[in-house]
mmCIF file of C-alpha atoms and ligand atoms in Angstrom:
data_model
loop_
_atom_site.group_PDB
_atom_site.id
_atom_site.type_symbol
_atom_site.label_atom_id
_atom_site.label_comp_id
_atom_site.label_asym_id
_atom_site.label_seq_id
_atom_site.Cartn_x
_atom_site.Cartn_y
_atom_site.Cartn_z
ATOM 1 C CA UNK A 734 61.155 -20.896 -8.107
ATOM 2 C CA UNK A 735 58.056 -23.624 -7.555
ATOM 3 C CA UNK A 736 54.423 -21.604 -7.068
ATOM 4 C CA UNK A 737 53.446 -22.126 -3.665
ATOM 5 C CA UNK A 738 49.808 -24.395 -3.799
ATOM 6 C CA UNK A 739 47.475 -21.354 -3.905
ATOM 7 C CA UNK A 740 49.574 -19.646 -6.696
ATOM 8 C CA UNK A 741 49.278 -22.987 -8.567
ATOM 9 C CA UNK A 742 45.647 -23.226 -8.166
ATOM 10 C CA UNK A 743 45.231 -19.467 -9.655
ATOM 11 C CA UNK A 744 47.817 -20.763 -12.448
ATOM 12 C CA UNK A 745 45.961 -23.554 -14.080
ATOM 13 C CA UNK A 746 42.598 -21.617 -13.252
ATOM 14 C CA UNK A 747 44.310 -18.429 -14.962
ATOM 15 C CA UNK A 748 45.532 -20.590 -17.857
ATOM 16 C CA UNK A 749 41.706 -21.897 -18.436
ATOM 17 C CA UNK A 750 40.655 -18.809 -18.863
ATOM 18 C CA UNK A 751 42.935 -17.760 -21.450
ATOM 19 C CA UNK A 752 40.759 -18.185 -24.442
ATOM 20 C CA UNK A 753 38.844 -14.629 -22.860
ATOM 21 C CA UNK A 754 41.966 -12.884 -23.292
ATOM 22 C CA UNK A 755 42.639 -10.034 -25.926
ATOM 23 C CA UNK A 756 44.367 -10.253 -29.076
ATOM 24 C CA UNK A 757 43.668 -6.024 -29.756
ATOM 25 C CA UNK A 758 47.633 -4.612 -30.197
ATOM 26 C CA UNK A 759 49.235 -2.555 -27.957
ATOM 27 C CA UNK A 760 48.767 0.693 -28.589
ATOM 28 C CA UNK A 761 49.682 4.202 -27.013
ATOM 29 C CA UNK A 762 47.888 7.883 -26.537
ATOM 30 C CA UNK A 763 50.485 8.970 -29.373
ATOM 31 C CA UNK A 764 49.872 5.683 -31.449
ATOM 32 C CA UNK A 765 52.739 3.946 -31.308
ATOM 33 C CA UNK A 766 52.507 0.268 -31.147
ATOM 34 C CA UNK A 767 54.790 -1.764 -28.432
ATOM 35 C CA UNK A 768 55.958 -4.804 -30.370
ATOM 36 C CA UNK A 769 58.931 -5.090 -27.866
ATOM 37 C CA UNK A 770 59.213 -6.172 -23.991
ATOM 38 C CA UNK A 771 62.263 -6.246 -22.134
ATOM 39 C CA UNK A 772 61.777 -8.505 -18.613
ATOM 40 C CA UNK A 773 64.663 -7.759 -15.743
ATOM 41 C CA UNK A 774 64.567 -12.015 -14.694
ATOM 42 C CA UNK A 775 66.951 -10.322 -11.602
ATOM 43 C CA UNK A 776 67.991 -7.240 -10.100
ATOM 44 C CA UNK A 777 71.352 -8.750 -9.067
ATOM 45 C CA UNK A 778 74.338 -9.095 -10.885
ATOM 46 C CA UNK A 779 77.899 -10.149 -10.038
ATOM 47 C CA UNK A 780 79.559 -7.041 -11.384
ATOM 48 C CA UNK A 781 78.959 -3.629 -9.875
ATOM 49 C CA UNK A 782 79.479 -1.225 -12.903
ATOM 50 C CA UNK A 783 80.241 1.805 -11.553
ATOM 51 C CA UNK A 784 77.803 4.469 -13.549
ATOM 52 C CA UNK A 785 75.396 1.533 -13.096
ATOM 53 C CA UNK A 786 74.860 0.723 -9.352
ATOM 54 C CA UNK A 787 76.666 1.649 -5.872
ATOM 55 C CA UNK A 788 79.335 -0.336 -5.066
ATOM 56 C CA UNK A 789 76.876 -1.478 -1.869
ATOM 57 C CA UNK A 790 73.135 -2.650 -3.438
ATOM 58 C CA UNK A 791 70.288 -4.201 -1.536
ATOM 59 C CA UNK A 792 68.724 -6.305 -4.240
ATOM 60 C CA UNK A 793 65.415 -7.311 -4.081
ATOM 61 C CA UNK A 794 64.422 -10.550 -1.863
ATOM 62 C CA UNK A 795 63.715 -13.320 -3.496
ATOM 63 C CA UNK A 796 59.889 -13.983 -2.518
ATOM 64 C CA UNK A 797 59.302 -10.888 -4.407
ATOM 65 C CA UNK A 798 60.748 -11.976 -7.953
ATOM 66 C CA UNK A 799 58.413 -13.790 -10.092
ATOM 67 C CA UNK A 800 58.282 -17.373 -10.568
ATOM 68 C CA UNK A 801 59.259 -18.636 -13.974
ATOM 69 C CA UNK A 802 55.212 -19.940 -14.584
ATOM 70 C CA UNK A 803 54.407 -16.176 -14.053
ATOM 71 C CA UNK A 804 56.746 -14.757 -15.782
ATOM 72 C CA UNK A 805 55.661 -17.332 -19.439
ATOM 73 C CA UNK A 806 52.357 -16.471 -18.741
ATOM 74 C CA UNK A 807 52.459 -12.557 -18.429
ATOM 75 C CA UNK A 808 54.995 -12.849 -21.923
ATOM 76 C CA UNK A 809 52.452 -15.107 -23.445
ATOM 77 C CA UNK A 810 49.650 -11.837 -22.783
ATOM 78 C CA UNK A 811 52.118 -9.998 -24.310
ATOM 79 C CA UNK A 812 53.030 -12.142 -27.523
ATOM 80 C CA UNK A 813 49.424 -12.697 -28.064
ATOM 81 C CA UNK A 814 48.904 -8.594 -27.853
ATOM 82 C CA UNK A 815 51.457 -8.474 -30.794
ATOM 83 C CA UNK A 816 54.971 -8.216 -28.847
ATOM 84 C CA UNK A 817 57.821 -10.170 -31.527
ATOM 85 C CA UNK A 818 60.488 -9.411 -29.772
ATOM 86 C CA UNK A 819 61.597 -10.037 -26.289
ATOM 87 C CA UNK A 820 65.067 -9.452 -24.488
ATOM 88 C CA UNK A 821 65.957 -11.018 -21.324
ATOM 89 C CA UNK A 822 67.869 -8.733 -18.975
ATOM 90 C CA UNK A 823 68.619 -7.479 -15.320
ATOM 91 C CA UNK A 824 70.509 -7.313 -13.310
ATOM 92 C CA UNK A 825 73.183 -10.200 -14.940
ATOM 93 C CA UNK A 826 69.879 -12.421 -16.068
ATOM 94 C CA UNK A 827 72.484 -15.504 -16.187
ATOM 95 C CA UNK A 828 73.376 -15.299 -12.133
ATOM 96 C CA UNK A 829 69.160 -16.025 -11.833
ATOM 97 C CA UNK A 830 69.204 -19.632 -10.828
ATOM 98 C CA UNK A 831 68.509 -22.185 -12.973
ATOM 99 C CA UNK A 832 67.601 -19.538 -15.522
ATOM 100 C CA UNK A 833 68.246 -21.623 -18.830
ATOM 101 C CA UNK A 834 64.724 -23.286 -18.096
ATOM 102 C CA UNK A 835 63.045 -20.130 -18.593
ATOM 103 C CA UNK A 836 64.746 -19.301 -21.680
ATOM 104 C CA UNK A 837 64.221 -22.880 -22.979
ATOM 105 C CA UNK A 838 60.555 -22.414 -22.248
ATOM 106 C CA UNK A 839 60.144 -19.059 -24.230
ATOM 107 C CA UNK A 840 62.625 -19.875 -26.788
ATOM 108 C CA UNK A 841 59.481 -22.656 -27.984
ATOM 109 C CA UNK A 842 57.993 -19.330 -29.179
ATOM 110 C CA UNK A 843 60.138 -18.337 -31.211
ATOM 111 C CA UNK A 844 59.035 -19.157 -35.333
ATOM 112 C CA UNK A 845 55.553 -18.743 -33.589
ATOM 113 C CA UNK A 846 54.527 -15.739 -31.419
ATOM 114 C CA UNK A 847 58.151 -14.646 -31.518
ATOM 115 C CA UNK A 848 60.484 -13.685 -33.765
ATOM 116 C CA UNK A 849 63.222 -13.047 -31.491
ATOM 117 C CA UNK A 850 64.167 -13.964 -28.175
ATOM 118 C CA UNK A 851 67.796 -12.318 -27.201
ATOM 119 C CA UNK A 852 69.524 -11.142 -24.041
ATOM 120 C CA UNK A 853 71.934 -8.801 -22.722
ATOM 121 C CA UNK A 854 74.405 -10.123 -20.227
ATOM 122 C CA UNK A 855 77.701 -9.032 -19.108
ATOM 123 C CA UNK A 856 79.347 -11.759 -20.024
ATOM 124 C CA UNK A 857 80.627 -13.712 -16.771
ATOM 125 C CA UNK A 858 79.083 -16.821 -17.273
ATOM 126 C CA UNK A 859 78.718 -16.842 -21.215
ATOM 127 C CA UNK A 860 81.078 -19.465 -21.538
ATOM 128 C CA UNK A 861 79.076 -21.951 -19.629
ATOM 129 C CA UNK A 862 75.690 -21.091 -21.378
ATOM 130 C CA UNK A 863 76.642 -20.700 -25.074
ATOM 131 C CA UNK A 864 75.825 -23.996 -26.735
ATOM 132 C CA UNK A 865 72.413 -24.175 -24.123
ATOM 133 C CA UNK A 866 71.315 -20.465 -25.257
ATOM 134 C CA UNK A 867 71.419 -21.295 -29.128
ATOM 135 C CA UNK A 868 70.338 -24.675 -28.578
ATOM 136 C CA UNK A 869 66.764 -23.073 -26.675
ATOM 137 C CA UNK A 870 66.344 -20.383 -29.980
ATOM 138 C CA UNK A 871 68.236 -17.473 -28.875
ATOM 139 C CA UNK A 872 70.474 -16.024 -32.066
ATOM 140 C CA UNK A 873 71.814 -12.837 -30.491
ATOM 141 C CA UNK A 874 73.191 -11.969 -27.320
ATOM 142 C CA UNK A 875 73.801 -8.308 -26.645
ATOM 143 C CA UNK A 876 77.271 -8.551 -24.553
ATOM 144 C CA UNK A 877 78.431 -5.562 -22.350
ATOM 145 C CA UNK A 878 81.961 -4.633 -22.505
ATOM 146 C CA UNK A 879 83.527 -1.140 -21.516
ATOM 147 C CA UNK A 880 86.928 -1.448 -21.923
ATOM 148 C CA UNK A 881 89.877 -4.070 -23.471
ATOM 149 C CA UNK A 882 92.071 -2.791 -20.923
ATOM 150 C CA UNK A 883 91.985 -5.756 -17.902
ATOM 151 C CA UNK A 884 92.538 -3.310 -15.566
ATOM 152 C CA UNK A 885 89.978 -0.972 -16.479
ATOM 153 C CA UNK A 886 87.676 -3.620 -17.147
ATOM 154 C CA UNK A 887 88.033 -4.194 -13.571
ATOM 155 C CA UNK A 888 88.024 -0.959 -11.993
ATOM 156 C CA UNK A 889 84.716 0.094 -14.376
ATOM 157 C CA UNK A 890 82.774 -3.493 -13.281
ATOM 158 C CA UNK A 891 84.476 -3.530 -9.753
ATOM 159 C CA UNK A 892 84.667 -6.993 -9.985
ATOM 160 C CA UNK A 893 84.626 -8.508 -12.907
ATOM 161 C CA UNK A 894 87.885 -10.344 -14.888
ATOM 162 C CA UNK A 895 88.146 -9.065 -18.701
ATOM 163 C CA UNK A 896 89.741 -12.382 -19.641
ATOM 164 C CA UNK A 897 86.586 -14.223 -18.094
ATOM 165 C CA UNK A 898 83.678 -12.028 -20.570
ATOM 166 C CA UNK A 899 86.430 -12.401 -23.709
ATOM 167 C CA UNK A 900 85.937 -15.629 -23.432
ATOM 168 C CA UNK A 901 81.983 -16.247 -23.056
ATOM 169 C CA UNK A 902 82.440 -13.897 -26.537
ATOM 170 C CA UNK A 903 84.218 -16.511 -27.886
ATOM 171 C CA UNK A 904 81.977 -19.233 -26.986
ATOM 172 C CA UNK A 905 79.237 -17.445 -27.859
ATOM 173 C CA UNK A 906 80.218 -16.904 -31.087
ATOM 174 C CA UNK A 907 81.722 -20.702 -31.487
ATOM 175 C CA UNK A 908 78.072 -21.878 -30.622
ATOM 176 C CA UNK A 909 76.551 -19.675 -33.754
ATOM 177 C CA UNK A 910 75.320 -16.860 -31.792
ATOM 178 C CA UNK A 911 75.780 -13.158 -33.128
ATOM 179 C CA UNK A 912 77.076 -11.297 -30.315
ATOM 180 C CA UNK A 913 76.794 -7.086 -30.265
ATOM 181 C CA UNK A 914 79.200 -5.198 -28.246
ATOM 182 C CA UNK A 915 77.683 -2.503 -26.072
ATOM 183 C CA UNK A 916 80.256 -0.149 -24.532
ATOM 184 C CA UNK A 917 78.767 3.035 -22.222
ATOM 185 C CA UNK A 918 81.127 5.986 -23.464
ATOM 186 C CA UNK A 919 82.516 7.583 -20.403
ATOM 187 C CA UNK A 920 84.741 10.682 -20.353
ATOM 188 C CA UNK A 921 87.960 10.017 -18.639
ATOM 189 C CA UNK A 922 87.678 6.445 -18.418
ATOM 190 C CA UNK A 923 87.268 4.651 -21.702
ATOM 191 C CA UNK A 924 86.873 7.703 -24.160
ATOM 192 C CA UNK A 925 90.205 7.171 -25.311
ATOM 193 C CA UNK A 926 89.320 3.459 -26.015
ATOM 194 C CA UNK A 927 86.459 3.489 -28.130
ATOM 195 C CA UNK A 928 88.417 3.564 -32.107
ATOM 196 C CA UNK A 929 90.533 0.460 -30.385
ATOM 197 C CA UNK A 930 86.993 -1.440 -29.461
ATOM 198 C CA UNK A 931 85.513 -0.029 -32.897
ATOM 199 C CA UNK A 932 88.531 -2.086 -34.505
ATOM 200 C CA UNK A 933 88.301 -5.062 -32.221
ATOM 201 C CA UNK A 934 84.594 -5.779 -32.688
ATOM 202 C CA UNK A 935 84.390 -5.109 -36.280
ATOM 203 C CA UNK A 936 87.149 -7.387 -36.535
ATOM 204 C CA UNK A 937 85.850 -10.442 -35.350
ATOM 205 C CA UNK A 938 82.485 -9.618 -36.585
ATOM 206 C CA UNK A 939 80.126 -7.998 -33.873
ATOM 207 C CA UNK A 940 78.306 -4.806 -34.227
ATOM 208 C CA UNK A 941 79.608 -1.975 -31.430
ATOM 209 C CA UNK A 942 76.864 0.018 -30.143
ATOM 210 C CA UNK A 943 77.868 3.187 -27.831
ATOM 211 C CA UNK A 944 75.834 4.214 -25.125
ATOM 212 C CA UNK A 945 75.160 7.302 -23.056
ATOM 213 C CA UNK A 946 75.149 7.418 -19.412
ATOM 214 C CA UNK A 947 71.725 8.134 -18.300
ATOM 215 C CA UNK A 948 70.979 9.381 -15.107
ATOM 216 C CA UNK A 949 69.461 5.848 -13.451
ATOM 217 C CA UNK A 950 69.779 5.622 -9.502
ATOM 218 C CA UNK A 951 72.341 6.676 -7.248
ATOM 219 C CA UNK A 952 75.651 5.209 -7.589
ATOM 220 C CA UNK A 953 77.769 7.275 -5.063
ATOM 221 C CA UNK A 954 79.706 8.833 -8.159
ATOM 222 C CA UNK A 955 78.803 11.962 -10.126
ATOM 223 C CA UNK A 956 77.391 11.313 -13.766
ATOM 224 C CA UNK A 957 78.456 14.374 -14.666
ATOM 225 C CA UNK A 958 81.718 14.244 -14.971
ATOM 226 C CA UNK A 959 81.818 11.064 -16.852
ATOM 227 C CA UNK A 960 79.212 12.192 -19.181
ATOM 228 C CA UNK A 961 80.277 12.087 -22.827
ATOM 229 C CA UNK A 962 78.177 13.411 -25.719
ATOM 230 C CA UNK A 963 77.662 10.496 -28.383
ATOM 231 C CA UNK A 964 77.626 13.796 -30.929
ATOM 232 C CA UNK A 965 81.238 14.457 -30.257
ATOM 233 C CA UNK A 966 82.420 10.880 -30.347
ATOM 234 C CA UNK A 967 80.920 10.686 -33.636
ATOM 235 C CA UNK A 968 82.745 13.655 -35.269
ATOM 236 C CA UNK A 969 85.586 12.252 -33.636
ATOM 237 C CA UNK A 970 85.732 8.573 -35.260
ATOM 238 C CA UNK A 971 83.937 10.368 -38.581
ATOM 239 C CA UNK A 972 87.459 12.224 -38.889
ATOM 240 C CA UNK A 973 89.296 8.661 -38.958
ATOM 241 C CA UNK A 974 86.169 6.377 -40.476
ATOM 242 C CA UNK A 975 84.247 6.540 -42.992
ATOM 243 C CA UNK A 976 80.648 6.661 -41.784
ATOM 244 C CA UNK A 977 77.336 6.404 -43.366
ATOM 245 C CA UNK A 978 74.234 6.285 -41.799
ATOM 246 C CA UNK A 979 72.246 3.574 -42.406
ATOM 247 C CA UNK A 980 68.394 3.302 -42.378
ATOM 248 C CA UNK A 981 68.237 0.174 -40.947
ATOM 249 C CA UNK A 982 66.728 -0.561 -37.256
ATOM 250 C CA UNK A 983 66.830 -3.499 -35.172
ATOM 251 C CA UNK A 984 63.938 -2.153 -33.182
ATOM 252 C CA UNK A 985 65.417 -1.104 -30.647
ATOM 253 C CA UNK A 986 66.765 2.890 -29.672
ATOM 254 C CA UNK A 987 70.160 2.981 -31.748
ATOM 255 C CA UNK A 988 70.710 4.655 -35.020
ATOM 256 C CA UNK A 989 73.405 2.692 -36.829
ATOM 257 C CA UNK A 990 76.057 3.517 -39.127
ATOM 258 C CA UNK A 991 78.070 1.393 -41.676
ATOM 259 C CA UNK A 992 82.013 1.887 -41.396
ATOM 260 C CA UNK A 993 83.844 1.329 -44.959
ATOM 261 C CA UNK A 994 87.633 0.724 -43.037
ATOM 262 C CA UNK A 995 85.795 -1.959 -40.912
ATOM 263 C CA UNK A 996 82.909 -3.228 -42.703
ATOM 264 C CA UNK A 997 81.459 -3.420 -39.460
ATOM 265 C CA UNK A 998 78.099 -2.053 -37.955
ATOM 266 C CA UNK A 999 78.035 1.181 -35.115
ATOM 267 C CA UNK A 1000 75.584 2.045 -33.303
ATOM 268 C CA UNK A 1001 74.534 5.123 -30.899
ATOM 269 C CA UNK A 1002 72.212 5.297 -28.241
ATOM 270 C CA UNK A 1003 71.864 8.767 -27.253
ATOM 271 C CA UNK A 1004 69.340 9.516 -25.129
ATOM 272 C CA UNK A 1005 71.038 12.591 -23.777
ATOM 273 C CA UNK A 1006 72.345 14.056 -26.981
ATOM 274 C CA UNK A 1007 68.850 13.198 -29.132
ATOM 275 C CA UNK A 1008 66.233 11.295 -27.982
ATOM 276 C CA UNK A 1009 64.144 9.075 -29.979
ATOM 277 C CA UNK A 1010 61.426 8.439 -28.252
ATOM 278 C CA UNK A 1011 58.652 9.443 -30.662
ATOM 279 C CA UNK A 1012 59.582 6.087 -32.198
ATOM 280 C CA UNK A 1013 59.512 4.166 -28.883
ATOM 281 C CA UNK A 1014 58.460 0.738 -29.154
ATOM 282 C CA UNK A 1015 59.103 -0.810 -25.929
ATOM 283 C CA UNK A 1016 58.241 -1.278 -22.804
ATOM 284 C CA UNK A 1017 59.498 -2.821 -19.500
ATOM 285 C CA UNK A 1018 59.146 -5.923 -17.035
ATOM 286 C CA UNK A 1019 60.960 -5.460 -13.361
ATOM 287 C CA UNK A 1020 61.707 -8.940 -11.725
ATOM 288 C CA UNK A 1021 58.713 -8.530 -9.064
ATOM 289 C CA UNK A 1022 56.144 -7.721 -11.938
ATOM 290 C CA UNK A 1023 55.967 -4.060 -12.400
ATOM 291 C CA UNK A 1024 55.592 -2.914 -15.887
ATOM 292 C CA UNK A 1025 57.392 0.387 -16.528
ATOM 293 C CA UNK A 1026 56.373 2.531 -20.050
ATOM 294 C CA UNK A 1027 59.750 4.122 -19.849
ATOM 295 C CA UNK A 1028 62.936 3.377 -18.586
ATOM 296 C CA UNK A 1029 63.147 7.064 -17.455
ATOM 297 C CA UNK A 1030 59.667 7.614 -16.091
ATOM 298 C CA UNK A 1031 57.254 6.381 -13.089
ATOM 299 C CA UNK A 1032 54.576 5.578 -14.893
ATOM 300 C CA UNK A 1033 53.986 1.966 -14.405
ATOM 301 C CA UNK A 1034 51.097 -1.122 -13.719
ATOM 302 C CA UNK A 1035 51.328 -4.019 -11.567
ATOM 303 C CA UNK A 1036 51.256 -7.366 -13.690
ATOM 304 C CA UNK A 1037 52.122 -9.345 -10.890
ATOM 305 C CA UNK A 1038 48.804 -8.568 -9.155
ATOM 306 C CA UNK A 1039 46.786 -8.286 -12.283
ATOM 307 C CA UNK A 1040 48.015 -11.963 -12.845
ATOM 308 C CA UNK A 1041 47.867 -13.288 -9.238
ATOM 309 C CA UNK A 1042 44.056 -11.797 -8.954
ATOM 310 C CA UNK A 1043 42.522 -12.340 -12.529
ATOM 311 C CA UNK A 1044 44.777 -13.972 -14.631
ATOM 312 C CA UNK A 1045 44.693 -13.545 -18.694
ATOM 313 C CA UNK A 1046 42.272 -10.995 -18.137
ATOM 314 C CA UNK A 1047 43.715 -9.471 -15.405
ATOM 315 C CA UNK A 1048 46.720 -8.555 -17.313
ATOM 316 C CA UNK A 1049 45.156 -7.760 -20.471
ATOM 317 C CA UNK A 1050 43.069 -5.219 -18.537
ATOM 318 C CA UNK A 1051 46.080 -3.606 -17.112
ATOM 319 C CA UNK A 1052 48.245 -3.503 -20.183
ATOM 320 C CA UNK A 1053 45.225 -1.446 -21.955
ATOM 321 C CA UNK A 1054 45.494 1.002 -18.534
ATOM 322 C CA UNK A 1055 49.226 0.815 -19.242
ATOM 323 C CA UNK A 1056 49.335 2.133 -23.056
ATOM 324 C CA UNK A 1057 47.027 5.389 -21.863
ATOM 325 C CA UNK A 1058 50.047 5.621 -19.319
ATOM 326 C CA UNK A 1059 52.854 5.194 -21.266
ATOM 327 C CA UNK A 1060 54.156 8.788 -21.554
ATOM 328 C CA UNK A 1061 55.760 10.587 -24.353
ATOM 329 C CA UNK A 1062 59.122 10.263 -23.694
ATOM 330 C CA UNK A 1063 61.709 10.371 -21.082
ATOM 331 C CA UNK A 1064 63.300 13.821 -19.229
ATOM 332 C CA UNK A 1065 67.021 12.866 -19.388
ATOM 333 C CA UNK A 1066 68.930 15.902 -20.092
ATOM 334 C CA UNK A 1067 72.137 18.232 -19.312
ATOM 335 C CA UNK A 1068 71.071 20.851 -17.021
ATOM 336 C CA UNK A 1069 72.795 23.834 -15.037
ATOM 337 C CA UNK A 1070 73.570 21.235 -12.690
ATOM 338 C CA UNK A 1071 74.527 18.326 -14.737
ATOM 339 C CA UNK A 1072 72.627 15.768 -15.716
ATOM 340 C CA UNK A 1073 68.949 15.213 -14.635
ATOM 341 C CA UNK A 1074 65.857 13.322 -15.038
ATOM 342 C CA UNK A 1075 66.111 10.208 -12.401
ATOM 343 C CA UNK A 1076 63.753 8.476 -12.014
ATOM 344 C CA UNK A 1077 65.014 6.723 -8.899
ATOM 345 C CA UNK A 1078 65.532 3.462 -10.321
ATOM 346 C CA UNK A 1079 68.750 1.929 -11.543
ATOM 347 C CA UNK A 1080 68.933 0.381 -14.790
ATOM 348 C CA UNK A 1081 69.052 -2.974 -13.096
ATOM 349 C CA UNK A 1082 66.015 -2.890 -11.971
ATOM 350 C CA UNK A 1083 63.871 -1.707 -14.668
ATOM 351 C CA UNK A 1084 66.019 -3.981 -17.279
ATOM 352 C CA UNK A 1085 68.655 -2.251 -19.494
HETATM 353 N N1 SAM B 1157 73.994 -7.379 -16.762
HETATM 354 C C1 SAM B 1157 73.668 -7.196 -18.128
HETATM 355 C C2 SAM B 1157 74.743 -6.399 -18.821
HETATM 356 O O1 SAM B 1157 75.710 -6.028 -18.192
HETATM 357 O O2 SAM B 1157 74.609 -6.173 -20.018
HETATM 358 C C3 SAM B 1157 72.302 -6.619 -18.405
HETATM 359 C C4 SAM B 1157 71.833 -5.487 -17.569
HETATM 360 S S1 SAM B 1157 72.716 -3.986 -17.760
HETATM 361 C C5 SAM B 1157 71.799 -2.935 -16.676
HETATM 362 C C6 SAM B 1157 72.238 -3.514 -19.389
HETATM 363 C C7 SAM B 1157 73.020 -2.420 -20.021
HETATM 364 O O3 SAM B 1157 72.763 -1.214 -19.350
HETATM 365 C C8 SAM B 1157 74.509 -2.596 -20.018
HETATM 366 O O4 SAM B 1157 74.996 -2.433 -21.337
HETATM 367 C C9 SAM B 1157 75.001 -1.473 -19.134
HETATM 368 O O5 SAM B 1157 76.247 -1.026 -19.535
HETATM 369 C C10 SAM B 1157 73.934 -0.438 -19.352
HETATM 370 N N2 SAM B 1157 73.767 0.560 -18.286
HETATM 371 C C11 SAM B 1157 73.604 0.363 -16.976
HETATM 372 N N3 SAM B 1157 73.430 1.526 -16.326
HETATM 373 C C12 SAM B 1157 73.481 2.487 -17.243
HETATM 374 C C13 SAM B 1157 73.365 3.900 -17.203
HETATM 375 N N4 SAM B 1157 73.142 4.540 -16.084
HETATM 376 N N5 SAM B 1157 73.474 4.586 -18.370
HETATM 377 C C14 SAM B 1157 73.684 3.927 -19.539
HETATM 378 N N6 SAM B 1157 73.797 2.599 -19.639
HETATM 379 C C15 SAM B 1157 73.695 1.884 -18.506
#
């Protein structure tokens, strides 16, 4: 989206002014360093997952959603505050028009400020973008996928076509691009499914991470009944795998474990079952600016308006207010009355 005149004045006076900004790392009230930002480039998305949004959203309106100039100058404050790694995410950050110039812009960063620029996407318009994603720097695309089954692919997404995400996969991985499969483990639905994806992945070479539902935003449906502990899944494939846990992290919130049958990769994400936030790394970049310290907390600073007033220094001023915010960890948890600890704010928004 082009800055209107007055935002492009404040840009290239903003951008002068760089050389005040701050190079001191990120770090939090319990010391831990954020070396990792996610950005949400959109709220929108083409498929309506249903422990993910209502099958009726209002997404934001456009006017509010950053420009692209905003958005590489608020990463570059970050980058130059120590963050290596950045994912680009939504929403479906591929249905955000025009969207490849972005990542072509940051993906110049990456060998120098960066050391990783990847995205999660759900797939739908993979195939198209393949070859133009690993051709801007991006080696690893984090690919949702909740079931094999077409028809349950469908039902889960509401309206999405299996056929169409197996093969952006495919392209993805044809264009050199490591693709992880993340699957949400829901009870009922796709707990039946998850040895069969454990078996497809691994065989064609992608890591399978499993995910908890977390309580993020109404969707019309209860969490609770889908809910499915990542502690009994485990004991579950453990009695048909062979699983050892691995020390290895990617930096980001799953604990991974090798599989000997497979010789493939797992990984949990468990914020229900165990949390790991005392090793939290990350923090969060909505599409209109707002920087969130946790994806399950309110805590958060205003970057847009730190940029559009005062630039560099503007944001470096509120991402040192931000790290005495950022708060321990999240309040997700299983309750008398299922699960709790929404924030009000669907994963879309804040940027899975
Ligand atoms: N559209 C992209 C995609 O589908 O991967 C990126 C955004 S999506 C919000 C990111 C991830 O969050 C997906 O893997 C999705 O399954 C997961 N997700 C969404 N809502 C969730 C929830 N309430 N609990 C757990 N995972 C959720």
């Amino acid at each position: 989206m082009p800055l209107c005149c007055r935002h492009q004045r404040r840009y290239v006076a903003a951008m002068r002014s760089t050389n005040q900004a701050s190079a001191a790392p990120l770090i939090d009230g319990f010391g831990r360093q954020v070396t990792y930002l996610r950005v949400s480039v959109t709220d929108r998305c083409d498929f309506r997952c249903t422990y993910c949004m209502a099958e009726r959203m209002t997404f934001l309106p456009k006017s509010e959603i950053l420009s692209f100039e905003e958005l590489e100058a608020i990463t570059l404050a970050f980058m130059r505050r120590g963050v290596r790694k950045l994912r680009l995410t939504g929403g479906e950050p591929l249905v955000r028009r025009d969207v490849m110039k972005l990542i072509g812009t940051l993906g110049r960063h990456v060998g120098s400020g960066l050391d990783e620029l990847t995205l999660t996407t759900n797939g739908s318009r993979l195939a198209g973008h393949a070859p133009e994603l690993a051709a801007a720097g991006v080696r690893r695309v984090n690919v949702s996928l909740d079931s094999l089954d077409p028809a349950k692919f469908a039902t889960i997404t509401r309206r999405g076509r299996l056929e169409t995400v197996l093969a952006g996969i495919e392209a993805a991985t044809a264009a050199g691009l490591r693709v992880k499969i993340n699957m949400v483990a829901l009870k009922g639905v796709n707990q039946d499914e998850i040895a069969d994806m454990l078996i497809w992945a691994h065989g064609r070479g992608h890591d399978l991470t499993l995910i908890e539902t977390m309580p993020l935003g109404e969707t019309g449906l209860d969490r609770t009944e889908t809910h499915l502990p990542l502690t009994e899944v485990r004991d579950r494939l453990a009695s048909r795998f062979t699983l050892t846990r691995l020390a290895e992290r990617t930096g980001g919130p799953a604990r991974y474990f090798s599989v000997a049958e497979t010789g493939g990769r797992l990984g949990f994400i468990t914020p229900l079952s165990h949390n790991f936030c005392e090793s939290c790394n990350r923090v969060r970049l909505t599409a209109t600016g707002k920087l969130y310290l946790c994806l399950g907390q309110e805590d958060h600073v205003d970057l847009r308006a730190a940029w559009r007033q005062d630039g560099p220094v503007g944001v470096d001023q509120a991402l040192d207010r931000a790290m005495i915010l950022k708060p321990k960890g999240h309040d997700f948890h299983i309750g008398r009355l299922g699960i709790a600890g929404d924030p009000g704010r669907h994963m879309s928004v804040t940027g899975g």
